[in-house]
Coordinates of C-alpha atoms in Angstrom, one line a residue:
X1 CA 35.9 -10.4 -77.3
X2 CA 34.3 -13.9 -77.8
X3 CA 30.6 -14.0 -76.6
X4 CA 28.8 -17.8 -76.6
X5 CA 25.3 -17.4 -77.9
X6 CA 25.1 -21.3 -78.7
X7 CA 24.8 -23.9 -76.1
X8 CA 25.8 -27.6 -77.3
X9 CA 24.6 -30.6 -75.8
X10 CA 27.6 -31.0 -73.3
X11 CA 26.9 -34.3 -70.8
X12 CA 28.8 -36.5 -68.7
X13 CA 29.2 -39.8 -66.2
X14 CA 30.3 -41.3 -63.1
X15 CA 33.4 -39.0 -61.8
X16 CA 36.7 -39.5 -61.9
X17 CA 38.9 -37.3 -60.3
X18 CA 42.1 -35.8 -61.5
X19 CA 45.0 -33.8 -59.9
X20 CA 48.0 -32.4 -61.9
X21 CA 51.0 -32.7 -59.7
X22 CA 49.2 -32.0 -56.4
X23 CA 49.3 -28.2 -57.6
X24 CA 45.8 -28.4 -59.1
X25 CA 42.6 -28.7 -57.5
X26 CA 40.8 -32.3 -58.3
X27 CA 38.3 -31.9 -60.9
X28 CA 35.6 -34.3 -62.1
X29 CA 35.6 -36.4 -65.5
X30 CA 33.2 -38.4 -67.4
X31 CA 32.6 -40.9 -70.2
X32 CA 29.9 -39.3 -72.3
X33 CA 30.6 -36.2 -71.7
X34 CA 33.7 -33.2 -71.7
X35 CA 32.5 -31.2 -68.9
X36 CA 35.2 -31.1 -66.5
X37 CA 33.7 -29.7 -63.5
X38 CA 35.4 -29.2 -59.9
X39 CA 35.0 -31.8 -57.1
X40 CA 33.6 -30.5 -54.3
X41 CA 35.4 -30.3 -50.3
X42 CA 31.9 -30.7 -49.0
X43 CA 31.1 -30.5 -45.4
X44 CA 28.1 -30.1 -43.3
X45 CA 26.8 -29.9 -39.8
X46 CA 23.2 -29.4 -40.3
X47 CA 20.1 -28.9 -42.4
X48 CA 20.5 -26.6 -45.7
X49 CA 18.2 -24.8 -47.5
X50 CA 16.4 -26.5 -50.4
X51 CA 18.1 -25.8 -54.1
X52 CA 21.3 -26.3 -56.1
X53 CA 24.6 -24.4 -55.6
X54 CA 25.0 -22.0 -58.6
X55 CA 28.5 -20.9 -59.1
X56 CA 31.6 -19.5 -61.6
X57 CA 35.3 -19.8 -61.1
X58 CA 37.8 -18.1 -62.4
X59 CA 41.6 -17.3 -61.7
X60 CA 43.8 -20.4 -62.3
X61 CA 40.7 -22.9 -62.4
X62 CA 40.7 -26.0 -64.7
X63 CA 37.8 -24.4 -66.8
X64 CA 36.4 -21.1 -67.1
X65 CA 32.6 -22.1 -67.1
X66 CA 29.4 -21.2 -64.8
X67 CA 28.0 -24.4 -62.5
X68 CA 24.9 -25.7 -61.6
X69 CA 26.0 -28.5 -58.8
X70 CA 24.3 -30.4 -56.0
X71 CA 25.0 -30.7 -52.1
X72 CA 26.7 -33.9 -53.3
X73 CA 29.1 -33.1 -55.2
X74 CA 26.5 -33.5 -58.4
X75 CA 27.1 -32.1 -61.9
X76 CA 23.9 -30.7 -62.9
X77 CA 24.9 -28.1 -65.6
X78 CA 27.8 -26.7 -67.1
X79 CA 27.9 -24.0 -69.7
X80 CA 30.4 -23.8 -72.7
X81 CA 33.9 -22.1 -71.1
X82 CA 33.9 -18.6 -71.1
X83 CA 34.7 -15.8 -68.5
X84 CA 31.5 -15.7 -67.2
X85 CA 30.4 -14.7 -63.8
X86 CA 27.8 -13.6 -62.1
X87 CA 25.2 -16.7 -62.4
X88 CA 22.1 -17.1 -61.0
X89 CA 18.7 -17.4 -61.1
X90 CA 16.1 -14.6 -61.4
X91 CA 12.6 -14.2 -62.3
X92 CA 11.5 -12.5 -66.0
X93 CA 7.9 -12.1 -66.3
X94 CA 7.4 -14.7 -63.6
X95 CA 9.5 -17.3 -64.6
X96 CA 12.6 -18.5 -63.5
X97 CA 15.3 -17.6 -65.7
X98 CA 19.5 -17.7 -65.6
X99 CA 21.7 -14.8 -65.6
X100 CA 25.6 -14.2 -65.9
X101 CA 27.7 -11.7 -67.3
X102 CA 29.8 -13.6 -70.4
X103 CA 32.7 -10.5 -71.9
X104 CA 36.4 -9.7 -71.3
X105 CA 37.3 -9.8 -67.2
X106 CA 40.1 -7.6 -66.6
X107 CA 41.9 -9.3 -63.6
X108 CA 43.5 -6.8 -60.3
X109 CA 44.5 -4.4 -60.1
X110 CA 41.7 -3.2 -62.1
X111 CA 38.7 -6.0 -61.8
X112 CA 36.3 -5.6 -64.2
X113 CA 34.6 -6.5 -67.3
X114 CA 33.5 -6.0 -70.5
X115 CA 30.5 -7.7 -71.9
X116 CA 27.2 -8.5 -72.3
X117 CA 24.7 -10.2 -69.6
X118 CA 23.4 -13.0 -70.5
X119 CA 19.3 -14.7 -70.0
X120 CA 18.2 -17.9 -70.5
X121 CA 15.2 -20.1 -70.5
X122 CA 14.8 -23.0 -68.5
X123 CA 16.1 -24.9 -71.7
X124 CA 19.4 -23.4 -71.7
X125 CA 18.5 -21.2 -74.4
X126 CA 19.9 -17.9 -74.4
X127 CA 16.6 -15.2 -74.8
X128 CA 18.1 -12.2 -74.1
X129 CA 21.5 -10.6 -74.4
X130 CA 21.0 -7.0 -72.3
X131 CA 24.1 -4.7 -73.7
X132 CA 25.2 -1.2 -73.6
X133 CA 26.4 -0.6 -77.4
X134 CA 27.2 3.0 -77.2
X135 CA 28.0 5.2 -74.6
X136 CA 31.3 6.7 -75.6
X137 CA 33.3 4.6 -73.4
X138 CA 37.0 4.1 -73.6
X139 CA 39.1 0.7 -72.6
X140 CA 42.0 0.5 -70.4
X141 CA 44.8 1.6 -72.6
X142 CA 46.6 -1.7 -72.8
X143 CA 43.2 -3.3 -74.2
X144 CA 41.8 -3.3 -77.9
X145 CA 38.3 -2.8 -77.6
X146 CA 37.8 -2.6 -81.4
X147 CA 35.5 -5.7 -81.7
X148 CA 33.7 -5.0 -78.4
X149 CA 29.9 -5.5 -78.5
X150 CA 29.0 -4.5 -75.2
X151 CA 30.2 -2.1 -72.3
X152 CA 28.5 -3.8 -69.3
X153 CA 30.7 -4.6 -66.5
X154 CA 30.6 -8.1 -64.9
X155 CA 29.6 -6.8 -61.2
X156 CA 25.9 -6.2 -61.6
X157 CA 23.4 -7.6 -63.2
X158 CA 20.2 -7.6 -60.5
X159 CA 16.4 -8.0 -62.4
X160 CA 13.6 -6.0 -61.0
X161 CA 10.2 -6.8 -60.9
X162 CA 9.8 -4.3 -63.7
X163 CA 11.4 -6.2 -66.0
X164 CA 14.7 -4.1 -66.1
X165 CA 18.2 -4.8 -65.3
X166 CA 20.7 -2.6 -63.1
X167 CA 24.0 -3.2 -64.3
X168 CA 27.5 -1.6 -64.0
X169 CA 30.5 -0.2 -66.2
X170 CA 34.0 1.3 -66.3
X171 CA 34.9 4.2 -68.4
X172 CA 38.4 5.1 -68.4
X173 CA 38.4 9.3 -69.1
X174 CA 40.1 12.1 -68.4
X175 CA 39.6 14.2 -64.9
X176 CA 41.5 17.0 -62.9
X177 CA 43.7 14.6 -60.1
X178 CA 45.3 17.6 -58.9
X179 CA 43.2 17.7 -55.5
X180 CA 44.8 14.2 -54.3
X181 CA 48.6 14.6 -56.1
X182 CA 48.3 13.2 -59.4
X183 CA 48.4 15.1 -62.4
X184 CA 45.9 17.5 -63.6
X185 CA 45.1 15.8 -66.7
X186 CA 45.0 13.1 -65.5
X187 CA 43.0 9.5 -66.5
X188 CA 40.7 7.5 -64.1
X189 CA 38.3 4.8 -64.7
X190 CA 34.6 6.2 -63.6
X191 CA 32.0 3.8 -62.2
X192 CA 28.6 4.0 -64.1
X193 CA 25.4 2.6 -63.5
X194 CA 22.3 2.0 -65.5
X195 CA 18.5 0.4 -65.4
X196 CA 18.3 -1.0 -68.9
X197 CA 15.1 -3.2 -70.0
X198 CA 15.5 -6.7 -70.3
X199 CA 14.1 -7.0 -73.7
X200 CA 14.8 -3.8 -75.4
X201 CA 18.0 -2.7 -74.1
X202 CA 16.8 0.8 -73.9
X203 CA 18.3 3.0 -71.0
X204 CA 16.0 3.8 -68.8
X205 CA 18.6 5.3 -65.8
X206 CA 22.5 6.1 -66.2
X207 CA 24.7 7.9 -63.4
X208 CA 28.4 8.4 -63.6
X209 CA 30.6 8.7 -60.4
X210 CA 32.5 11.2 -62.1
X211 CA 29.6 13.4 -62.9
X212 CA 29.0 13.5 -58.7
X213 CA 32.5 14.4 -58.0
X214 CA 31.1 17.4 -56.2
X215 CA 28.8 15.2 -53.6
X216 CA 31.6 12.6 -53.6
X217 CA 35.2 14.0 -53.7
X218 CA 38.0 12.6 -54.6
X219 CA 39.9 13.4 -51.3
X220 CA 37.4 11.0 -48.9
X221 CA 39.1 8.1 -51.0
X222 CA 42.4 8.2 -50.0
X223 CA 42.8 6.6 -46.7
X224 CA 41.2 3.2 -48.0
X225 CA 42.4 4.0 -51.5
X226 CA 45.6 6.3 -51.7
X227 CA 46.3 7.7 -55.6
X228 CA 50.1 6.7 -55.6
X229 CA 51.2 6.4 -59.1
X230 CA 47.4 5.7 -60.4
X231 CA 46.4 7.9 -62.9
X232 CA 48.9 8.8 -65.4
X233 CA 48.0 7.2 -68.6
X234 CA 45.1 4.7 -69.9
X235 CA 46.8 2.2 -69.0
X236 CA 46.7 2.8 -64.8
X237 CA 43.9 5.1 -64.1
X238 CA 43.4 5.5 -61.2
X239 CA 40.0 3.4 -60.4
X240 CA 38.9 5.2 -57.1
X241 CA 35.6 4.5 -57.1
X242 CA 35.5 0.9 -58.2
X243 CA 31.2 0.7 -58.1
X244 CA 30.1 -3.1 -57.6
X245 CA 26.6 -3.8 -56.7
X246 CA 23.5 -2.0 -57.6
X247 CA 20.2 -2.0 -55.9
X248 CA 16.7 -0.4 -55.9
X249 CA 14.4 0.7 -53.0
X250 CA 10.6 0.6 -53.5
X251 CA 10.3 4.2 -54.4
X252 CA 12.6 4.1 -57.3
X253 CA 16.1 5.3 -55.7
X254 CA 19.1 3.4 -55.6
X255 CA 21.7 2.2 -53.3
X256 CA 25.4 1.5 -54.7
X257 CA 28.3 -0.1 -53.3
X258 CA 31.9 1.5 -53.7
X259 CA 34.4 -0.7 -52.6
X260 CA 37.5 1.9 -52.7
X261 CA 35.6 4.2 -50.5
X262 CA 34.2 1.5 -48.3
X263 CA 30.9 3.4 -48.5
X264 CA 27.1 2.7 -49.7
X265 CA 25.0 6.0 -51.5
X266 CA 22.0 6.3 -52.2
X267 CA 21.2 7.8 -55.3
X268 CA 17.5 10.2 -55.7
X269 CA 16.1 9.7 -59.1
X270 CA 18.1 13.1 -60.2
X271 CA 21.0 11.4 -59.6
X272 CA 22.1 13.7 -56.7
X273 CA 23.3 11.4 -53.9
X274 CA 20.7 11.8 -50.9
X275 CA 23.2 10.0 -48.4
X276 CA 26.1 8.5 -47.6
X277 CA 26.9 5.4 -45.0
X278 CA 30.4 4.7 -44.9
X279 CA 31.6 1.3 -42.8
X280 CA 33.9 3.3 -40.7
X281 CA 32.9 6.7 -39.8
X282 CA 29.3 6.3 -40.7
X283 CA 29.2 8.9 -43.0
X284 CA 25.6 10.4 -42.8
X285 CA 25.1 7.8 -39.8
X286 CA 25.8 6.6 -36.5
X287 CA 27.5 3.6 -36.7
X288 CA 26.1 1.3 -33.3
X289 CA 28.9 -1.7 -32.9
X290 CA 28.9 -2.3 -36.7
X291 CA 32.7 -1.6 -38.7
X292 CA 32.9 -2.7 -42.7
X293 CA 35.3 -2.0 -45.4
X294 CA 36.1 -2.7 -49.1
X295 CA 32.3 -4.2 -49.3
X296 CA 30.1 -5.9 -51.8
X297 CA 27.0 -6.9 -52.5
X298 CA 24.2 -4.7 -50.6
X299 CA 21.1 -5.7 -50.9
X300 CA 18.3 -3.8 -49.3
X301 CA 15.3 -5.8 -47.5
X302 CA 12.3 -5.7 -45.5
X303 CA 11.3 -2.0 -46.5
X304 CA 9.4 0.3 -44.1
X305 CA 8.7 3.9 -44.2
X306 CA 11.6 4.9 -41.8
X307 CA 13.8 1.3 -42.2
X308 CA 15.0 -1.3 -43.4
X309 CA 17.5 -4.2 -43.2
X310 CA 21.0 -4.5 -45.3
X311 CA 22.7 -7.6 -46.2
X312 CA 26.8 -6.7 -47.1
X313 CA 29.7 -9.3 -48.0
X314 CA 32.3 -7.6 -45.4
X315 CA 35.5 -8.2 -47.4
X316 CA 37.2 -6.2 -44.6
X317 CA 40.3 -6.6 -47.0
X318 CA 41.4 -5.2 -50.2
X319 CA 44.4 -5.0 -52.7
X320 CA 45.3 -1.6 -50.2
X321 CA 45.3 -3.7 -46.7
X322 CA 44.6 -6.8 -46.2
X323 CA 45.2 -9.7 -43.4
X324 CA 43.8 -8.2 -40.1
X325 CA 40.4 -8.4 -40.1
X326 CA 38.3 -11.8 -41.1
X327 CA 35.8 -11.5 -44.0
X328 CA 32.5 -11.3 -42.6
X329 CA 28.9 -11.1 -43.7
X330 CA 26.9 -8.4 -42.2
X331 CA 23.0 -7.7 -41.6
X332 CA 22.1 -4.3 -40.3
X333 CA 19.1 -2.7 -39.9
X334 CA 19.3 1.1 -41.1
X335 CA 17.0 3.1 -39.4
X336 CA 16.4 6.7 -41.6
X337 CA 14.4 8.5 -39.0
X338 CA 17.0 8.6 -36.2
X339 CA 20.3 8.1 -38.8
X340 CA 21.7 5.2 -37.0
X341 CA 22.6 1.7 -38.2
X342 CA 22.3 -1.3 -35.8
X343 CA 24.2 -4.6 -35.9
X344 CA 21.7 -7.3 -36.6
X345 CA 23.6 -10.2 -37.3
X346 CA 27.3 -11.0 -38.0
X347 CA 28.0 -14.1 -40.1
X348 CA 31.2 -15.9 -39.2
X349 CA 32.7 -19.6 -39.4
X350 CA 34.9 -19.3 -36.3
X351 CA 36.3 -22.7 -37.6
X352 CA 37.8 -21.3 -40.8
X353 CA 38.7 -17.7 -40.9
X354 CA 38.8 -16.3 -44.3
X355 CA 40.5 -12.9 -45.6
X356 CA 38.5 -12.8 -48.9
X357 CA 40.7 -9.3 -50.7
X358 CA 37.6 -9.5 -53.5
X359 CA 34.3 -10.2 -54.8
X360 CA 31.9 -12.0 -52.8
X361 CA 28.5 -12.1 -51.6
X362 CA 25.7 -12.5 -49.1
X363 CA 22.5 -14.5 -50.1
X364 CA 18.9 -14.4 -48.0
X365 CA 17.0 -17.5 -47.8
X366 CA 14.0 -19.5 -46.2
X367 CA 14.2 -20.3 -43.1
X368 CA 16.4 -17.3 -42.2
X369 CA 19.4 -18.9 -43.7
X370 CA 22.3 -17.2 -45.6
X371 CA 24.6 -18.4 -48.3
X372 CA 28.0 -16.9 -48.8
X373 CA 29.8 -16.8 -51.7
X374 CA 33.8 -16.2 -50.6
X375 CA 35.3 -14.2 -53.8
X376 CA 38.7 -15.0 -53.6
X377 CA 38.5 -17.6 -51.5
X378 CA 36.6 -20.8 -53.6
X379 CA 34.5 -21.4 -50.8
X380 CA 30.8 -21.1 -50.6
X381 CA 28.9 -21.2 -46.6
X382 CA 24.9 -21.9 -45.7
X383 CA 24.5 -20.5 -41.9
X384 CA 21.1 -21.3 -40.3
X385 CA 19.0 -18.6 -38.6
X386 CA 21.5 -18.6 -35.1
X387 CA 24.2 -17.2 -37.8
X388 CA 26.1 -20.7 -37.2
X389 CA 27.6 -22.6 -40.5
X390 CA 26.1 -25.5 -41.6
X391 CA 27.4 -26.1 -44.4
X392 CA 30.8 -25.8 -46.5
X393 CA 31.6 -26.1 -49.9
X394 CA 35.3 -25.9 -51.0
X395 CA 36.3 -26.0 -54.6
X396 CA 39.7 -24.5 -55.3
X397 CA 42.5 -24.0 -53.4
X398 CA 42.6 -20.1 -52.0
X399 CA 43.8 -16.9 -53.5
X400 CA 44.1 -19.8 -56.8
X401 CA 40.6 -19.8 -57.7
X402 CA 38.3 -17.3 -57.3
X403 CA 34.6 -17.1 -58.3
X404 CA 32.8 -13.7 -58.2
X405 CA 29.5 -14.8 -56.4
X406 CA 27.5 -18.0 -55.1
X407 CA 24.3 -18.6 -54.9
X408 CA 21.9 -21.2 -53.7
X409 CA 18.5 -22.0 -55.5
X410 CA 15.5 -24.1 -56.7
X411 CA 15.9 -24.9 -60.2
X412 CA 14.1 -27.3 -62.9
X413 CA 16.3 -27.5 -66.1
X414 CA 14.5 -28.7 -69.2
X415 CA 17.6 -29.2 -72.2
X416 CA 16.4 -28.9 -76.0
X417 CA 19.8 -30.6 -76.4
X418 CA 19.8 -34.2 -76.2
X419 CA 21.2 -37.2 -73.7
X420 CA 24.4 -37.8 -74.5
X421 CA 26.0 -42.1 -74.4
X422 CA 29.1 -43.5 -74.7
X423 CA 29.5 -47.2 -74.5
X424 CA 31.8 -49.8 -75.4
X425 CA 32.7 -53.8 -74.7
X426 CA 35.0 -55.1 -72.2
X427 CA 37.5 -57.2 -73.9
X428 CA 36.9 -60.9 -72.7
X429 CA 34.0 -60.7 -70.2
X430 CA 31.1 -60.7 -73.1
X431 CA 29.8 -57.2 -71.5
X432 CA 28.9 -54.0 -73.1
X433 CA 28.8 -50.7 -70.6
X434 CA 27.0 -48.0 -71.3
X435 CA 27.2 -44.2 -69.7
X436 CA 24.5 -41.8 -70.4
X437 CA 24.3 -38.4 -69.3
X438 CA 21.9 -34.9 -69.9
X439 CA 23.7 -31.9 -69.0
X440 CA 21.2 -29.4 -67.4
X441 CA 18.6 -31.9 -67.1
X442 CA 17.1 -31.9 -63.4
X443 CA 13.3 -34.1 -63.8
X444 CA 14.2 -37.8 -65.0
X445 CA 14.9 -40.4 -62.9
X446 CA 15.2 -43.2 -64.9
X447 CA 16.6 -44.3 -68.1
X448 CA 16.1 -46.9 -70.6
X449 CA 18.8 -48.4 -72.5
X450 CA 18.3 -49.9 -76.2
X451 CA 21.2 -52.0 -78.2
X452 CA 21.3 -54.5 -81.0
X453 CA 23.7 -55.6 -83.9
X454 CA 22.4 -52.9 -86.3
X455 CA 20.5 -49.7 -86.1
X456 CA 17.7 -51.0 -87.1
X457 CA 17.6 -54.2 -84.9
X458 CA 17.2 -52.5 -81.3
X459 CA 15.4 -53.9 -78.2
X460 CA 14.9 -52.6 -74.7
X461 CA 18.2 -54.4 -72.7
X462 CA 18.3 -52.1 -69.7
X463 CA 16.3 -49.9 -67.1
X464 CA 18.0 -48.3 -64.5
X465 CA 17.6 -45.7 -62.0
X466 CA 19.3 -42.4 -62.8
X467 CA 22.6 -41.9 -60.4
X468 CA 24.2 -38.6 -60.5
X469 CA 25.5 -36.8 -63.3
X470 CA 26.1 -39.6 -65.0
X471 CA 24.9 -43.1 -64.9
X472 CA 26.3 -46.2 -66.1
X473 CA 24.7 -49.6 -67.2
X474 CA 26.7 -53.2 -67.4
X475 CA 25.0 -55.3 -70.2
X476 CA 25.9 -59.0 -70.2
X477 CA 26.2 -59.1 -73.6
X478 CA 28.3 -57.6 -76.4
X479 CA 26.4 -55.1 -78.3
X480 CA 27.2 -52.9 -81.6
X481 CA 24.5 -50.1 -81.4
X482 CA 22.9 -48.6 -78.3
X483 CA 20.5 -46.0 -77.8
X484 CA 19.6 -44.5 -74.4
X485 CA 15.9 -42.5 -73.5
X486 CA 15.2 -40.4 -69.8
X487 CA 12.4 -40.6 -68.4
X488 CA 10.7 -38.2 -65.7
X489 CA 8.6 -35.4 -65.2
X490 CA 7.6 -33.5 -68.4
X491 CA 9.9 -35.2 -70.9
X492 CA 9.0 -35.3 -73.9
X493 CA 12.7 -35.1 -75.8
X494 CA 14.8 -37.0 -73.8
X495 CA 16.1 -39.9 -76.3
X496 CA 19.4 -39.7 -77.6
X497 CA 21.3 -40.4 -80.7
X498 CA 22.2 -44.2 -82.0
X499 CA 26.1 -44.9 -81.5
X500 CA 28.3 -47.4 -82.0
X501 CA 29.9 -49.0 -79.6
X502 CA 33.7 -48.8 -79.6
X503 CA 35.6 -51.9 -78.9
X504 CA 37.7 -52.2 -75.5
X505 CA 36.7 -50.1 -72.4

């Protein structure tokens, strides 16, 4: 398993866009810089919430990387390729930091991870690498884990206020199948769960599905996950459970999403599961006009005494069944004192229906908007308070790319890397361009461009105003050296590197 700890100065320039064969989504190119990020299908129909789309993609996309983009189809930061996923930004002792899970992503059937979750800084800077080292886990059997560094899984990696991390993992083990058809000794890949904190990595809260089977048998699985011929080697265990979001209520207990048994628990602080809501028969609830299955992403909100209100991504579809029902997301308020759950809002773009069969997720912000990040589908969607889409951004063409979750947030990016420049004369015309770019940089507006005969002999022959990722600059004269320097809001590093120029743009 490769694992980036390094981030290089990466930067780029004025996009072009490229399509293989009209079987690949168009991606963006640039001059000063290799990042190769997707162009976004943007559409919009209203006012969006302040911030920068934040955003992975895997599957058959150009480049495995995380994004930080713009409503306008802006660059802002692209990470070194990796299968990351995940990525985000949270808060560490008060201050915005970036999360994302980088490891080994085991495509479906299966759909999970192995790896470490990444933080970093607001320079880029990777400060913490949260990891479970030891917890006698075993791979899929097709899979040599023997230079593994990390068990984490990539489907959770939520801070608390605390400082500590919930995140997920798989272990594939031995257990009695014999209740459901399979074989007795049989293998299956338990879902786990830990609080971990951020800066020590010390285990603060594990559970194990598998240690629960009691509370949560195996038998309540099967008509939204039937054991066919799961679970007779390593290599297929049967992954019933399939944990894949993590969250914590104000008095320390948990609540965790199963997608396979299309069911939230919440889990005391012995572990024990205290109770069950499961999207179709309500489980330890009345269900009033609400129906979800194969879910992600719960988040709990607005906390009472008695209540509170739960944000799902609805897949509504699955590897098992899929194609009948619409992908939804789903607000509900849960009301503990009379064990019913109430619709509060529905989120649906009547416009597009989408049947996302994985990953996803549903994002509160102000105003009473929502972001959704589609899973399967490459789509992310900003709905206002009515619950009506106001915005759409497309980039991959569905069930092709994917990208585990999307989210929308402020961000101010301050690189320790450089501005990179590329620049070189246009053959007859006497003119020297210049393109100059800062990946991750989000606070200059303006840059100043320097060139001369030698690299000693350099004067001020340009200031522009920044434009998008990357910004170019025509000098009417032919130049050998150039030097670029951004300027904004609490720079204090933002000059780059002397180059030559080449000859012949």
């Amino acid at each position: 398993m490769r694992l980036n700890y390094a981030f290089a100065a990466l930067c780029g320039l004025q996009a072009t866009l490229v399509a293989a064969k009209n079987t690949t989504w168009p991606w963006q190119t640039f001059k000063s810089s290799p990042h190769e990020p997707p162009s976004l299908k943007i559409s919009k129909s209203g006012l969006t919430s302040p911030g920068y789309l934040f955003f992975d993609q895997s599957w058959d996309a150009h480049q495995y990387s995380v994004f930080i983009m713009s409503d306008s189809n802006e660059l802002v930061w692209q990470s070194p390729p990796g299968d990351l996923k995940g990525f985000r930004v949270q808060k560490l002792d008060g201050k915005p930091v970036l999360t994302y899970f980088n490891g080994l992503g085991v495509p479906e059937p299966f759909g999970w991870g192995y790896g470490i979750i990444q933080v970093l800084d607001e320079s880029y800077q990777s400060i913490y690498n949260v990891s479970v080292t030891n917890d006698n886990y075993k791979a899929l059997g097709s899979i040599d884990s023997s230079s593994f560094v990390s068990w984490i899984d990539m489907h959770e990696n939520t801070m608390t206020s605390d400082g500590t991390m919930l995140v997920t993992g798989y272990n594939v083990t031995q257990a009695d199948l014999s209740s459901v058809g399979g074989p007795k000794n049989g293998w299956i890949a338990d879902s786990l769960f830990y609080e971990i904190d951020v800066k020590t990595n010390e285990i603060l809260f594990r559970w194990s599905a598998l240690d629960h089977i009691d509370q949560i048998p195996l038998e309540n699985v099967q008509p939204f996950y039937p054991i066919r011929d799961w679970g007779h080697n390593s290599s297929s265990p049967y992954g019933y459970f399939h944990i894949n979001s993590v969250d914590k209520f104000q008095d320390g207990t948990y609540i965790i999403s199963s997608r396979y048994y299309c069911s939230l628990f919440k889990i005391a602080k012995d572990g024990s599961v205290d109770w069950t809501l499961q999207g179709q028969t309500g489980g330890d609830f009345a269900l009033n006009g609400i129906k979800f299955s194969y879910q992600h992403d719960a988040r709990i909100h607005y906390e009472t005494e008695d209540a509170f209100t739960l944000s799902i991504f609805d897949n509504a579809n699955s590897d098992v069944q899929n194609g009948t029902d619409h992908t939804e997301g789903l607000l509900m308020n849960v009301n503990l004192a009379t064990r019913e759950v109430s619709l509060v809002q529905t989120l649906h773009d009547p416009r597009d229906e989408i049947f996302s069969t994985s990953q996803g997720n549903t994002q509160m912000l102000p105003r009473e908007h929502k972001l959704m990040g589609y899973g399967s589908n490459p789509k992310i969607k900003e709905y206002n308070a009515n619950g009506t889409c106001v915005m759409t951004a497309q980039f991959g063409f569905d069930g092709v790319i994917s990208s585990y979750r999307s989210y929308r947030s402020p961000w101010v990016g301050v690189p320790k890397t450089l501005p990179e420049v590329f620049s070189c004369i246009e053959q007859g015309r006497n003119k020297t361009n210049v393109y100059m770019s800062w990946n991750g940089a989000t606070e200059h507006k303006q840059w100043k461009v320097f060139g001369g005969a030698s690299r000693s002999d350099l004067k001020p022959v340009a200031v522009l105003r920044k434009t998008g990722f990357e910004t170019v600059a025509s000098i009417r004269e032919s130049l050998r050296y150039v030097q670029v320097e951004a300027h904004g809001l609490g720079i204090q590093k933002g000059v780059s590197e002397i180059i030559p120029v080449k000859s012949g743009c």
